[in-house]
Short mmCIF file of C-alpha atoms in Angstrom, two decimals:
data_model
loop_
_atom_site.label_atom_id
_atom_site.label_comp_id
_atom_site.label_asym_id
_atom_site.label_seq_id
_atom_site.Cartn_x
_atom_site.Cartn_y
_atom_site.Cartn_z
CA MET A 3 31.25 -78.92 -52.12
CA SER A 4 28.26 -76.81 -51.18
CA CYS A 5 24.90 -79.01 -51.02
CA MET A 6 22.96 -75.40 -50.75
CA THR A 7 21.10 -73.89 -54.21
CA PRO A 8 22.16 -70.87 -55.00
CA LEU A 9 19.16 -67.88 -54.46
CA TYR A 10 19.53 -66.93 -58.37
CA GLN A 11 19.00 -70.67 -59.02
CA LEU A 12 15.67 -71.17 -57.34
CA SER A 13 12.50 -72.17 -59.28
CA PRO A 14 9.07 -69.90 -59.39
CA LEU A 15 7.71 -72.63 -57.39
CA ALA A 16 10.43 -72.40 -54.60
CA TRP A 17 10.37 -68.74 -54.54
CA CYS A 18 6.17 -69.23 -53.82
CA LYS A 19 6.77 -71.38 -51.17
CA ILE A 20 9.28 -68.92 -49.45
CA ARG A 21 6.66 -66.27 -49.58
CA ASP A 22 4.05 -68.24 -48.09
CA SER A 23 6.31 -68.99 -45.15
CA LEU A 24 7.30 -65.79 -44.51
CA MET A 25 3.46 -64.92 -44.61
CA ILE A 26 2.71 -67.55 -42.12
CA THR A 27 5.52 -66.07 -40.00
CA CYS A 28 4.03 -62.63 -39.92
CA LEU A 29 0.62 -64.31 -39.12
CA VAL A 30 1.98 -66.26 -36.01
CA PHE A 31 4.25 -63.66 -34.41
CA TRP A 32 2.69 -60.10 -35.31
CA MET A 33 -0.93 -60.48 -35.29
CA PRO A 34 -1.27 -61.34 -31.93
CA LEU A 35 0.83 -58.65 -30.62
CA LEU A 36 -1.53 -56.23 -33.03
CA THR A 37 -4.53 -57.64 -31.67
CA TYR A 38 -3.14 -57.37 -28.13
CA SER A 39 -1.93 -53.63 -28.90
CA SER A 40 -5.36 -52.53 -30.12
CA ALA A 41 -7.19 -53.90 -27.16
CA PHE A 42 -4.73 -52.25 -24.92
CA ASP A 43 -5.17 -48.90 -26.69
CA GLU A 44 -9.23 -49.31 -26.02
CA ILE A 45 -8.56 -49.96 -22.69
CA GLN A 46 -5.91 -47.08 -22.13
CA LYS A 47 -8.26 -44.70 -24.18
CA ASP A 48 -11.47 -45.39 -21.98
CA THR A 49 -8.82 -45.08 -18.67
CA ASP A 50 -8.05 -41.56 -19.62
CA ASP A 51 -11.53 -40.73 -20.41
CA SER A 52 -12.40 -41.64 -17.07
CA VAL A 53 -9.40 -39.67 -15.46
CA LYS A 54 -10.34 -36.73 -17.55
CA LEU A 55 -14.03 -36.75 -16.46
CA GLN A 56 -12.78 -37.04 -12.82
CA VAL A 57 -10.44 -34.24 -12.87
CA ASN A 58 -12.47 -31.96 -14.72
CA ASN A 59 -15.51 -32.73 -12.09
CA LEU A 60 -13.20 -31.72 -9.28
CA ALA A 61 -12.15 -28.62 -11.26
CA GLU A 62 -15.71 -27.43 -11.63
CA LEU A 63 -16.50 -28.25 -7.82
CA ALA A 64 -12.86 -26.05 -6.85
CA ARG A 65 -14.64 -23.38 -9.09
CA SER A 66 -17.63 -23.20 -7.52
CA HIS A 67 -16.26 -23.04 -4.15
CA ARG A 68 -13.84 -20.48 -4.97
CA GLY A 69 -16.04 -17.40 -4.13
CA LYS A 70 -17.54 -19.19 -1.05
CA HIS A 71 -14.76 -21.51 0.81
CA TYR A 72 -11.23 -21.24 -0.38
CA ASP A 73 -10.39 -24.20 1.77
CA SER A 74 -12.89 -26.64 -0.08
CA ALA A 75 -11.71 -24.93 -3.17
CA PHE A 76 -8.01 -25.73 -2.33
CA MET A 77 -9.09 -29.44 -1.49
CA TYR A 78 -10.78 -30.33 -4.76
CA ALA A 79 -8.55 -28.82 -6.89
CA ARG A 80 -5.22 -30.47 -5.41
CA GLN A 81 -7.41 -33.81 -5.46
CA GLY A 82 -7.63 -33.19 -9.21
CA LEU A 83 -3.99 -32.33 -9.45
CA ARG A 84 -2.74 -35.42 -7.90
CA LEU A 85 -4.64 -38.07 -10.32
CA ALA A 86 -3.53 -35.99 -13.07
CA VAL A 87 -0.02 -36.44 -12.04
CA GLU A 88 -0.78 -40.09 -11.66
CA ALA A 89 -2.51 -40.62 -15.19
CA GLU A 90 0.60 -38.87 -16.01
CA ASN A 91 -1.51 -36.54 -18.20
CA ASP A 92 0.37 -33.15 -19.20
CA SER A 93 -2.73 -31.21 -20.25
CA LEU A 94 -4.60 -32.12 -16.91
CA VAL A 95 -1.38 -31.20 -14.84
CA MET A 96 -1.09 -27.98 -16.09
CA ASN A 97 -4.83 -26.88 -15.89
CA MET A 98 -4.77 -27.83 -12.29
CA LYS A 99 -1.83 -26.04 -11.27
CA ASN A 100 -2.94 -23.02 -13.24
CA LEU A 101 -6.17 -23.21 -11.13
CA ILE A 102 -4.36 -23.81 -7.96
CA GLY A 103 -2.47 -20.72 -8.57
CA ILE A 104 -5.22 -18.82 -9.34
CA PHE A 105 -6.61 -19.73 -5.92
CA HIS A 106 -3.18 -18.64 -4.46
CA PHE A 107 -3.54 -15.47 -6.06
CA PHE A 108 -6.88 -14.87 -4.71
CA GLN A 109 -5.84 -15.38 -0.85
CA SER A 110 -3.04 -12.67 -1.52
CA SER A 111 -0.35 -15.75 -1.75
CA TYR A 112 1.53 -14.23 -4.35
CA ASP A 113 4.92 -16.26 -4.40
CA SER A 114 3.06 -19.76 -4.07
CA ALA A 115 1.04 -18.48 -7.16
CA VAL A 116 4.01 -17.88 -9.36
CA ARG A 117 5.08 -21.04 -8.53
CA TYR A 118 2.02 -23.03 -9.89
CA TYR A 119 2.21 -20.51 -12.79
CA HIS A 120 5.47 -21.59 -13.38
CA ASP A 121 4.97 -24.78 -13.71
CA ALA A 122 1.85 -24.69 -15.68
CA TYR A 123 3.87 -22.52 -18.35
CA GLN A 124 6.83 -25.14 -18.69
CA VAL A 125 4.03 -27.83 -19.52
CA ALA A 126 1.98 -25.54 -21.79
CA LEU A 127 5.55 -24.75 -23.65
CA GLN A 128 6.37 -28.68 -24.01
CA ILE A 129 2.77 -29.70 -25.14
CA SER A 130 2.70 -26.49 -27.10
CA ASP A 131 -1.14 -25.45 -25.56
CA SER A 132 -1.29 -21.94 -26.88
CA THR A 133 -4.54 -21.32 -24.62
CA GLN A 134 -2.78 -22.41 -21.43
CA LEU A 135 0.17 -20.15 -22.72
CA GLY A 136 -2.01 -17.27 -22.76
CA ALA A 137 -3.91 -17.78 -19.51
CA VAL A 138 -0.74 -18.55 -17.57
CA LEU A 139 1.06 -15.29 -18.98
CA SER A 140 -2.05 -13.36 -18.29
CA ASN A 141 -2.20 -14.79 -14.40
CA THR A 142 1.54 -14.12 -13.72
CA GLY A 143 1.14 -10.36 -15.01
CA MET A 144 -1.41 -9.82 -12.56
CA VAL A 145 1.07 -11.04 -9.78
CA MET A 146 3.57 -8.83 -10.81
CA ASN A 147 1.33 -5.96 -11.05
CA TYR A 148 0.68 -6.72 -7.24
CA GLN A 149 4.42 -6.73 -6.67
CA ALA A 150 4.80 -3.45 -7.97
CA LYS A 151 6.88 -4.80 -11.03
CA TYR A 152 4.95 -3.10 -13.62
CA ASP A 153 7.08 -2.86 -16.75
CA THR A 154 7.17 -7.08 -16.28
CA ALA A 155 3.53 -7.11 -15.49
CA LEU A 156 2.86 -5.62 -18.86
CA ASN A 157 5.57 -7.34 -20.86
CA LEU A 158 3.47 -10.56 -19.69
CA LEU A 159 -0.21 -9.25 -20.37
CA PHE A 160 0.66 -8.01 -23.72
CA ARG A 161 2.56 -10.88 -24.79
CA SER A 162 -0.54 -13.01 -23.61
CA LEU A 163 -3.20 -10.70 -25.68
CA THR A 164 -1.34 -11.40 -28.57
CA ILE A 165 -1.26 -15.07 -28.39
CA ARG A 166 -4.97 -14.88 -27.51
CA GLU A 167 -5.66 -12.48 -30.60
CA GLN A 168 -3.95 -14.93 -32.43
CA ILE A 169 -6.20 -17.93 -31.99
CA ASN A 170 -9.47 -15.93 -31.26
CA ASP A 171 -9.48 -17.17 -27.61
CA PRO A 172 -13.03 -15.95 -25.73
CA LYS A 173 -10.31 -15.09 -22.80
CA THR A 174 -8.75 -12.23 -24.93
CA SER A 175 -10.91 -10.23 -22.33
CA SER A 176 -9.32 -11.39 -19.30
CA SER A 177 -5.64 -10.10 -20.74
CA LEU A 178 -7.35 -6.74 -21.28
CA ASN A 179 -8.90 -6.56 -18.46
CA ASN A 180 -5.65 -7.26 -16.60
CA ILE A 181 -3.47 -4.43 -18.94
CA GLY A 182 -6.01 -1.56 -17.98
CA LEU A 183 -5.47 -3.15 -13.97
CA VAL A 184 -1.62 -2.11 -14.56
CA TYR A 185 -2.18 1.00 -15.93
CA GLN A 186 -4.63 1.71 -13.52
CA ARG A 187 -1.87 0.98 -10.70
CA ILE A 188 0.81 3.23 -12.24
CA GLY A 189 -1.57 6.11 -12.48
CA ASN A 190 -2.62 6.20 -16.44
CA LEU A 191 -6.38 6.25 -15.77
CA ASN A 192 -7.14 7.14 -19.31
CA LYS A 193 -5.29 3.88 -20.79
CA SER A 194 -6.90 2.19 -17.78
CA LEU A 195 -10.45 2.95 -19.07
CA HIS A 196 -9.52 2.34 -22.66
CA TYR A 197 -8.31 -1.51 -22.19
CA LEU A 198 -11.38 -2.31 -19.20
CA LYS A 199 -14.18 -0.88 -21.20
CA ARG A 200 -12.90 -3.16 -24.50
CA ALA A 201 -12.81 -5.94 -21.83
CA ALA A 202 -16.69 -5.16 -20.97
CA VAL A 203 -17.35 -5.06 -24.49
CA LEU A 204 -16.31 -8.70 -24.87
CA LYS A 205 -17.36 -9.98 -21.71
CA GLU A 206 -20.77 -8.70 -22.15
CA LYS A 207 -21.17 -10.54 -25.44
CA LYS A 208 -21.48 -13.68 -23.11
CA PRO A 209 -21.54 -12.48 -19.40
CA THR A 210 -19.62 -14.89 -16.80
CA VAL A 211 -19.29 -14.14 -13.33
CA SER A 212 -15.71 -12.22 -14.18
CA LEU A 213 -17.55 -9.42 -16.22
CA SER A 214 -18.37 -8.22 -12.24
CA ASN A 215 -14.41 -7.75 -12.03
CA THR A 216 -14.18 -5.64 -15.06
CA TYR A 217 -17.46 -3.43 -14.25
CA ASN A 218 -15.93 -3.43 -10.37
CA ASN A 219 -12.04 -2.03 -12.14
CA ILE A 220 -13.75 0.46 -14.45
CA GLY A 221 -15.42 1.88 -11.20
CA ILE A 222 -11.94 1.85 -9.69
CA ALA A 223 -10.72 4.32 -12.17
CA TYR A 224 -13.35 6.82 -12.02
CA LYS A 225 -13.12 6.75 -8.76
CA GLU A 226 -9.69 7.79 -8.81
CA LEU A 227 -10.97 10.54 -11.60
CA LYS A 228 -12.92 11.48 -8.78
CA GLN A 229 -16.06 11.09 -11.27
CA TYR A 230 -17.90 9.42 -8.52
CA ASP A 231 -21.62 8.99 -9.82
CA SER A 232 -19.85 6.91 -12.66
CA GLY A 233 -17.78 4.71 -10.03
CA ILE A 234 -21.19 4.21 -7.92
CA TYR A 235 -22.83 3.26 -11.55
CA PHE A 236 -20.51 0.39 -12.31
CA TYR A 237 -19.86 -0.43 -9.13
CA ARG A 238 -23.52 -1.44 -9.09
CA LYS A 239 -23.20 -3.31 -12.18
CA ALA A 240 -20.18 -5.23 -10.56
CA LEU A 241 -22.93 -6.19 -7.55
CA ASP A 242 -25.59 -6.99 -9.74
CA VAL A 243 -23.53 -9.67 -12.02
CA ALA A 244 -21.82 -11.21 -8.44
CA LEU A 245 -25.35 -11.68 -7.03
CA GLN A 246 -26.61 -13.12 -10.58
CA PHE A 247 -24.11 -15.85 -9.90
CA ASP A 248 -24.11 -16.23 -6.34
CA ASP A 249 -20.44 -15.13 -5.99
CA TRP A 250 -20.10 -14.20 -2.41
CA GLY A 251 -16.62 -12.61 -2.82
CA LYS A 252 -17.24 -10.59 -5.61
CA SER A 253 -20.27 -9.32 -4.08
CA ALA A 254 -18.44 -8.54 -0.67
CA ASN A 255 -16.02 -6.66 -2.69
CA ALA A 256 -18.29 -4.50 -5.03
CA TYR A 257 -20.22 -3.47 -1.50
CA ASN A 258 -16.97 -2.35 0.07
CA ASN A 259 -16.11 -0.35 -2.67
CA LEU A 260 -19.90 1.24 -3.20
CA ALA A 261 -19.29 1.92 0.85
CA VAL A 262 -15.76 3.93 0.39
CA LEU A 263 -17.35 5.95 -2.13
CA TYR A 264 -20.54 6.79 -0.22
CA GLU A 265 -18.24 7.54 2.30
CA ILE A 266 -16.62 10.21 0.26
CA LEU A 267 -19.82 11.79 -0.43
CA GLU A 268 -20.76 11.84 3.16
CA LYS A 269 -23.67 9.88 2.94
CA LEU A 270 -22.37 7.75 5.99
CA ASP A 271 -25.68 5.73 6.81
CA THR A 272 -25.75 4.11 3.33
CA ALA A 273 -21.81 3.54 3.67
CA ARG A 274 -22.08 1.95 7.08
CA VAL A 275 -24.69 -0.74 5.45
CA TYR A 276 -22.58 -1.61 2.63
CA TYR A 277 -19.44 -1.98 4.88
CA LEU A 278 -21.51 -4.20 7.23
CA LYS A 279 -22.90 -6.41 4.20
CA SER A 280 -19.19 -6.72 2.85
CA ILE A 281 -17.83 -7.68 6.48
CA ASP A 282 -20.74 -10.23 6.80
CA LEU A 283 -20.04 -11.75 3.22
CA LYS A 284 -16.09 -11.98 3.78
CA GLN A 285 -16.61 -13.56 6.75
CA LYS A 286 -18.80 -16.49 5.05
CA VAL A 287 -16.03 -16.98 2.33
CA GLY A 288 -13.17 -17.07 4.77
CA ASN A 289 -11.18 -14.07 2.80
CA ARG A 290 -9.16 -12.84 6.05
CA THR A 291 -7.09 -10.51 4.02
CA GLY A 292 -10.14 -8.73 2.62
CA LEU A 293 -12.13 -9.02 5.91
CA PHE A 294 -8.52 -7.08 7.73
CA ASN A 295 -8.97 -4.39 5.35
CA SER A 296 -12.95 -3.80 5.76
CA TYR A 297 -12.54 -3.67 9.64
CA ILE A 298 -10.14 -0.77 8.95
CA ASN A 299 -12.05 1.08 6.17
CA TYR A 300 -15.05 0.66 9.25
CA ALA A 301 -13.10 1.93 11.80
CA TYR A 302 -12.20 4.89 9.90
CA LEU A 303 -15.94 5.55 9.08
CA LEU A 304 -16.63 5.35 12.81
CA ARG A 305 -14.48 7.50 13.95
CA LYS A 306 -15.99 10.03 11.15
CA GLU A 307 -19.20 9.39 13.20
CA GLY A 308 -17.69 9.83 16.28
CA LYS A 309 -18.21 6.49 17.37
CA TYR A 310 -14.26 6.39 18.65
CA GLN A 311 -15.01 3.31 20.97
CA GLN A 312 -16.92 1.27 18.14
CA ALA A 313 -13.72 2.19 15.80
CA LEU A 314 -11.22 0.46 18.34
CA ALA A 315 -13.52 -2.54 18.71
CA SER A 316 -13.24 -2.81 14.60
CA LEU A 317 -9.60 -2.54 14.71
CA ALA A 318 -9.14 -4.96 17.67
CA LYS A 319 -11.07 -7.55 15.33
CA ALA A 320 -8.17 -6.76 12.45
CA ASP A 321 -5.57 -7.16 15.23
CA LYS A 322 -7.04 -10.67 15.91
CA ILE A 323 -7.10 -11.42 12.25
CA GLN A 324 -3.25 -11.09 11.80
CA GLU A 325 -2.99 -13.25 15.06
CA GLU A 326 -4.96 -15.85 13.52
CA ILE A 327 -2.77 -16.02 10.07
CA GLY A 328 0.18 -15.50 12.03
CA LYS A 329 2.23 -13.20 10.08
CA THR A 330 1.83 -9.04 10.14
CA MET A 331 0.13 -7.95 7.36
CA HIS A 332 -0.58 -4.42 6.75
CA THR A 333 0.21 -3.71 10.16
CA PHE A 334 1.23 0.07 9.88
CA SER A 335 -2.35 0.83 8.12
CA SER A 336 -3.94 -0.88 11.59
CA LEU A 337 -1.73 0.93 13.65
CA LYS A 338 -2.15 4.56 11.82
CA ALA A 339 -5.90 4.10 12.10
CA LYS A 340 -5.79 3.00 15.85
CA ALA A 341 -3.35 6.26 16.32
CA GLU A 342 -6.12 8.58 14.50
CA VAL A 343 -8.88 7.31 16.88
CA LEU A 344 -6.75 7.82 19.80
CA LYS A 345 -5.70 11.19 19.20
CA ALA A 346 -9.61 12.03 18.29
CA LEU A 347 -10.62 10.74 21.84
CA GLY A 348 -7.88 13.41 23.35
CA ARG A 349 -5.35 10.56 24.17
CA ASP A 350 -2.45 12.12 22.64
CA ARG A 351 0.25 10.35 24.50
CA GLU A 352 -0.94 7.23 23.15
CA ALA A 353 -1.70 8.43 19.70
CA LEU A 354 1.82 9.54 19.51
CA ASP A 355 3.29 6.29 21.11
CA VAL A 356 0.96 4.27 18.46
CA PHE A 357 2.12 6.56 15.68
CA ALA A 358 5.85 5.88 16.35
CA LYS A 359 5.46 2.41 16.36
CA ALA A 360 3.57 2.24 13.23
CA TRP A 361 6.32 3.90 11.24
CA GLU A 362 8.80 1.66 13.09
CA THR A 363 6.55 -1.49 12.19
CA ARG A 364 6.59 0.01 8.85
CA TYR A 365 10.29 -0.23 8.28
CA GLU A 366 10.89 -3.58 10.15
CA GLU A 367 7.87 -5.02 7.30
CA ILE A 368 10.19 -3.65 4.50
CA ASN A 369 13.27 -5.29 5.80
CA GLU A 370 11.44 -8.42 6.40
CA GLU A 371 9.93 -8.50 3.28
CA LYS A 372 13.01 -7.80 1.01
CA GLY A 373 14.95 -10.53 3.31
CA GLN A 374 11.93 -13.08 3.02
CA LYS A 375 11.92 -12.93 -0.78
CA THR A 376 15.90 -13.54 -0.89
CA ALA A 377 15.27 -16.48 0.93
CA GLU A 378 12.44 -17.81 -1.16
CA LEU A 379 14.24 -17.21 -4.31
CA GLU A 380 17.23 -19.49 -2.63
CA VAL A 381 14.94 -21.96 -1.94
CA ALA A 382 13.34 -22.02 -5.18
CA TYR A 383 16.90 -22.02 -7.08
CA GLU A 384 18.05 -24.88 -4.98
CA THR A 385 14.80 -27.01 -5.50
CA GLN A 386 15.14 -26.23 -9.63
CA LYS A 387 18.88 -27.21 -9.77
CA LYS A 388 17.76 -30.50 -7.90
CA GLU A 389 14.88 -31.39 -10.13
CA ALA A 390 17.12 -30.06 -13.32
CA GLU A 391 19.84 -32.77 -12.22
CA ILE A 392 17.37 -35.24 -11.59
CA GLN A 393 16.01 -34.77 -14.91
CA ARG A 394 19.86 -34.80 -16.64
CA LEU A 395 20.47 -38.15 -14.84
CA SER A 396 17.11 -39.34 -15.98
CA LEU A 397 17.96 -38.47 -19.45
CA GLU A 398 21.06 -40.19 -19.45
CA THR A 399 19.79 -43.11 -18.15
CA ASP A 400 17.23 -43.18 -21.10
CA LEU A 401 20.08 -42.39 -23.49
CA GLN A 402 22.10 -45.39 -22.77
CA LYS A 403 19.05 -47.72 -22.81
CA ALA A 404 18.21 -45.93 -26.17
CA THR A 405 21.33 -46.56 -27.25
CA ILE A 406 21.09 -50.23 -26.49
CA ARG A 407 17.75 -50.84 -27.78
CA ASN A 408 18.92 -48.93 -30.99
CA SER A 409 22.09 -51.40 -31.53
CA TYR A 410 19.58 -54.53 -30.64
CA LEU A 411 17.10 -53.60 -33.09
CA THR A 412 19.75 -52.96 -35.80
CA ILE A 413 21.23 -56.48 -35.47
CA ILE A 414 17.72 -57.50 -35.35
CA SER A 415 16.95 -55.86 -38.35
CA LEU A 416 20.01 -57.33 -40.71
CA ALA A 417 18.39 -60.95 -39.68
CA VAL A 418 14.72 -60.25 -40.66
CA VAL A 419 13.33 -59.87 -44.22
CA MET A 420 11.10 -57.81 -42.88
CA GLY A 421 13.14 -54.72 -44.11
CA LEU A 422 10.69 -52.20 -43.99
CA VAL A 423 9.20 -52.79 -40.49
CA SER A 424 13.14 -52.99 -39.35
CA ALA A 425 13.85 -49.63 -40.89
CA LEU A 426 10.93 -47.50 -39.74
CA LEU A 427 11.61 -49.01 -35.91
CA ILE A 428 15.61 -47.52 -36.73
CA VAL A 429 14.25 -44.02 -37.70
CA PHE A 430 11.65 -44.18 -35.08
CA PHE A 431 14.30 -44.80 -32.16
CA ARG A 432 17.50 -42.61 -33.80
CA SER A 433 14.90 -39.73 -33.78
CA ARG A 434 14.30 -40.82 -29.82
CA LEU A 435 17.68 -40.42 -29.44
CA ARG A 436 18.52 -36.93 -31.25
CA GLN A 437 15.34 -35.70 -29.09
CA GLN A 438 16.50 -36.95 -26.05
CA ARG A 439 20.04 -35.44 -26.44
CA LEU A 440 18.59 -31.91 -27.28
CA GLU A 441 16.49 -32.32 -24.24
CA LYS A 442 20.06 -32.92 -22.22
CA LYS A 443 21.17 -29.97 -23.85
CA ALA A 444 18.30 -28.01 -22.57
CA GLN A 445 18.45 -29.48 -19.13
CA GLU A 446 22.34 -28.24 -19.13
CA LEU A 447 21.31 -24.59 -20.39
CA GLN A 448 18.62 -24.57 -17.75
CA ILE A 449 21.13 -25.39 -14.74
CA GLU A 450 23.43 -23.04 -16.52
CA ALA A 451 21.03 -20.07 -16.29
CA LEU A 452 19.91 -21.16 -12.68
CA GLU A 453 23.59 -21.01 -11.63
CA LYS A 454 23.74 -17.51 -13.23
CA ARG A 455 20.43 -16.07 -11.59
CA PHE A 456 22.13 -17.52 -8.39
CA ILE A 457 25.35 -15.77 -8.72
CA GLU A 458 23.13 -12.52 -9.65
CA LEU A 459 21.13 -12.99 -6.42
CA HIS A 460 24.37 -13.24 -4.23
CA SER A 461 26.07 -10.37 -6.16
CA THR A 462 23.67 -7.55 -5.46
CA PRO A 463 25.38 -4.97 -3.38
CA ALA A 464 24.66 -4.50 0.07
CA GLN A 465 24.70 -0.60 -0.25
CA LEU A 466 23.89 1.74 -3.00
CA GLU A 467 26.85 3.85 -3.93
CA LEU A 468 26.04 7.29 -4.06
CA ASP A 469 28.04 10.28 -5.41
CA PHE A 470 26.80 13.70 -3.89
CA GLN A 471 27.83 15.63 -6.86
CA ASP A 472 26.60 13.40 -9.41
CA LEU A 473 23.25 13.19 -7.72
CA ASN A 474 22.76 17.22 -7.60
CA GLU A 475 23.34 17.73 -10.96
CA LYS A 476 20.54 15.59 -11.52
CA LEU A 477 18.09 17.65 -9.39
CA ASN A 478 16.49 20.81 -9.98
CA THR A 479 17.04 21.64 -6.11
CA PRO A 480 20.42 20.05 -4.88
CA LEU A 481 20.55 18.34 -1.72
CA THR A 482 22.38 19.87 1.44
CA ASP A 483 25.40 17.71 3.07
CA ARG A 484 23.09 17.33 5.91
CA GLU A 485 20.05 15.83 3.65
CA PHE A 486 22.51 13.83 1.55
CA GLU A 487 23.94 12.07 4.89
CA ALA A 488 20.74 11.40 5.75
CA LEU A 489 19.48 9.49 2.38
CA LYS A 490 22.62 7.73 2.33
CA LEU A 491 22.27 5.93 5.92
CA SER A 492 18.35 5.60 5.54
CA LEU A 493 18.99 3.55 2.14
CA ASN A 494 22.00 1.52 3.48
CA GLY A 495 19.30 0.33 6.11
CA HIS A 496 19.61 2.61 9.25
CA THR A 497 16.72 3.87 11.20
CA ASN A 498 15.89 7.16 12.30
CA PRO A 499 17.51 6.80 15.76
CA GLU A 500 20.50 5.42 14.37
CA ILE A 501 20.81 8.27 11.57
CA ALA A 502 20.35 10.52 14.11
CA GLU A 503 23.03 9.25 16.41
CA LYS A 504 25.10 9.18 13.88
CA LEU A 505 24.91 12.90 12.73
CA PHE A 506 24.87 14.04 16.40
CA VAL A 507 21.10 15.54 15.78
CA SER A 508 17.55 14.80 16.88
CA VAL A 509 14.84 12.27 15.61
CA SER A 510 13.24 15.10 14.36
CA THR A 511 15.71 16.86 12.51
CA VAL A 512 16.51 13.38 10.80
CA LYS A 513 12.94 13.46 9.53
CA PHE A 514 12.93 16.90 8.51
CA HIS A 515 15.91 16.40 6.42
CA LEU A 516 14.48 12.83 4.95
CA ARG A 517 10.84 15.11 4.18
CA ASN A 518 13.28 17.53 2.26
CA THR A 519 15.03 15.02 0.51
CA TYR A 520 11.95 12.86 -0.48
CA SER A 521 10.35 16.34 -1.74
CA LYS A 522 13.66 17.07 -3.98
CA LEU A 523 13.89 13.90 -5.50
CA GLY A 524 9.57 13.79 -6.47
CA VAL A 525 9.29 10.36 -4.20
CA GLY A 526 7.00 9.48 -1.32
CA ASN A 527 9.23 7.18 0.81
CA ARG A 528 12.32 5.58 1.25
CA LYS A 529 11.52 2.64 -1.13
CA GLU A 530 10.44 5.31 -4.06
CA ALA A 531 13.72 6.87 -3.33
CA PHE A 532 16.02 3.66 -3.50
CA GLN A 533 14.09 2.97 -7.01
CA TYR A 534 14.68 6.60 -8.20
CA LEU A 535 18.29 6.42 -7.28
CA VAL A 536 18.61 2.87 -9.10
CA LYS A 537 16.91 3.83 -12.19
CA THR A 538 19.19 6.97 -12.16
CA ASN A 539 22.31 5.31 -11.60
#
């Protein structure tokens, strides 16, 4: 016979004693934990605020140096990113990666910019930050614009504009500005001016240095429309804003653009002054790409003035910048300018050799760029695949740990009287478990997408299949047999001498055939011919 009294037979006094015992147990075991947790939260909050302040200060330092010293700007931005990563603060990490992407963009390192923008976009999606989503989409759209991927650029920029208008983001003007730039690049100048002027109206309400960019872009549109007085007006407004905010980089661009217009208007003395001011500021900023272009522009001006030796000296400085950078950069434009100066000096033979080298370099640059982009895509694919696999394994480990914790807590909950607390813990960990399973599935889908992209990359045909009869049916003026053969060999990577050898004709004849072919296709060069044929096929 059991000596234990059944629970339903306990007296009210006994029930009170049990209640008091449970309350004492809670006070003894839970209150210290709650007190510790509260104190820890306060310490953690102070630490987070301190890190946030440090990162934001570094970001501000980076921005302040962007227009003058890019090396310093990168240094401060990377320090801020390191602190944000160590603090595991997703919002700060996202902001810093986006900022570094912007710096790479202004240095013309477009592939690096896209990588940082992509990382920032993934974090923005994860934490549902609409402001940063709009910013990253806009920034990535501008990279696509500079890489001549105009449809992709407009798609990204209009998505950015929609997000920013929905949340009434002050940066809406930036998306409008960038959309105007894309339309400018594809030659739709009326649409370009429409969006650029909308951007300017918004920016003028609370002017920042970015207003200089928008005025500058409006000036470029008017230049393309040959409305030079309007172009000069907006270039001067861009210069005034840049000088007001002491931004050397934007001031240098404004000086260069004013110089170009004054050169067109044959006001060469004024143009020379502005070119030299632009070169001086670009040297201080360290903008080597911009400095390279300014030296070439200045060389053309000097050639027009008959100062041929000074023009050659300016081109030599451009060549030196190429050597310092360690890679070819717009070599075609540099060699072409040099050939024209040599021709003006009467050194026709040298000029002819340099012209030939310029076109040969042009084809090499196109092929090298194509190969480099393929290699970069492969590296990016392998890197992302590796990171995705690591995250998947990490999620599996966390999943196993969560399962063990869930089982343990289930057992404890059966023994502990505090049913409500135990029930809440079980709900929490089950929700966590479900979330981790979804994350695992998402990672697997990401790997599949990456593999599909890799397969598509390597399944791109090496040659473009052309049908002579089918192609001629699409043209107003059909191609001759020789023109078709020359076009086909050119698009398959053969140089003009190689085409001449295969067709048993001279190089001049090959060039003649290709010029006729491009004219009939309505394009200007081999790259545009390839894009036209891909679209029509």
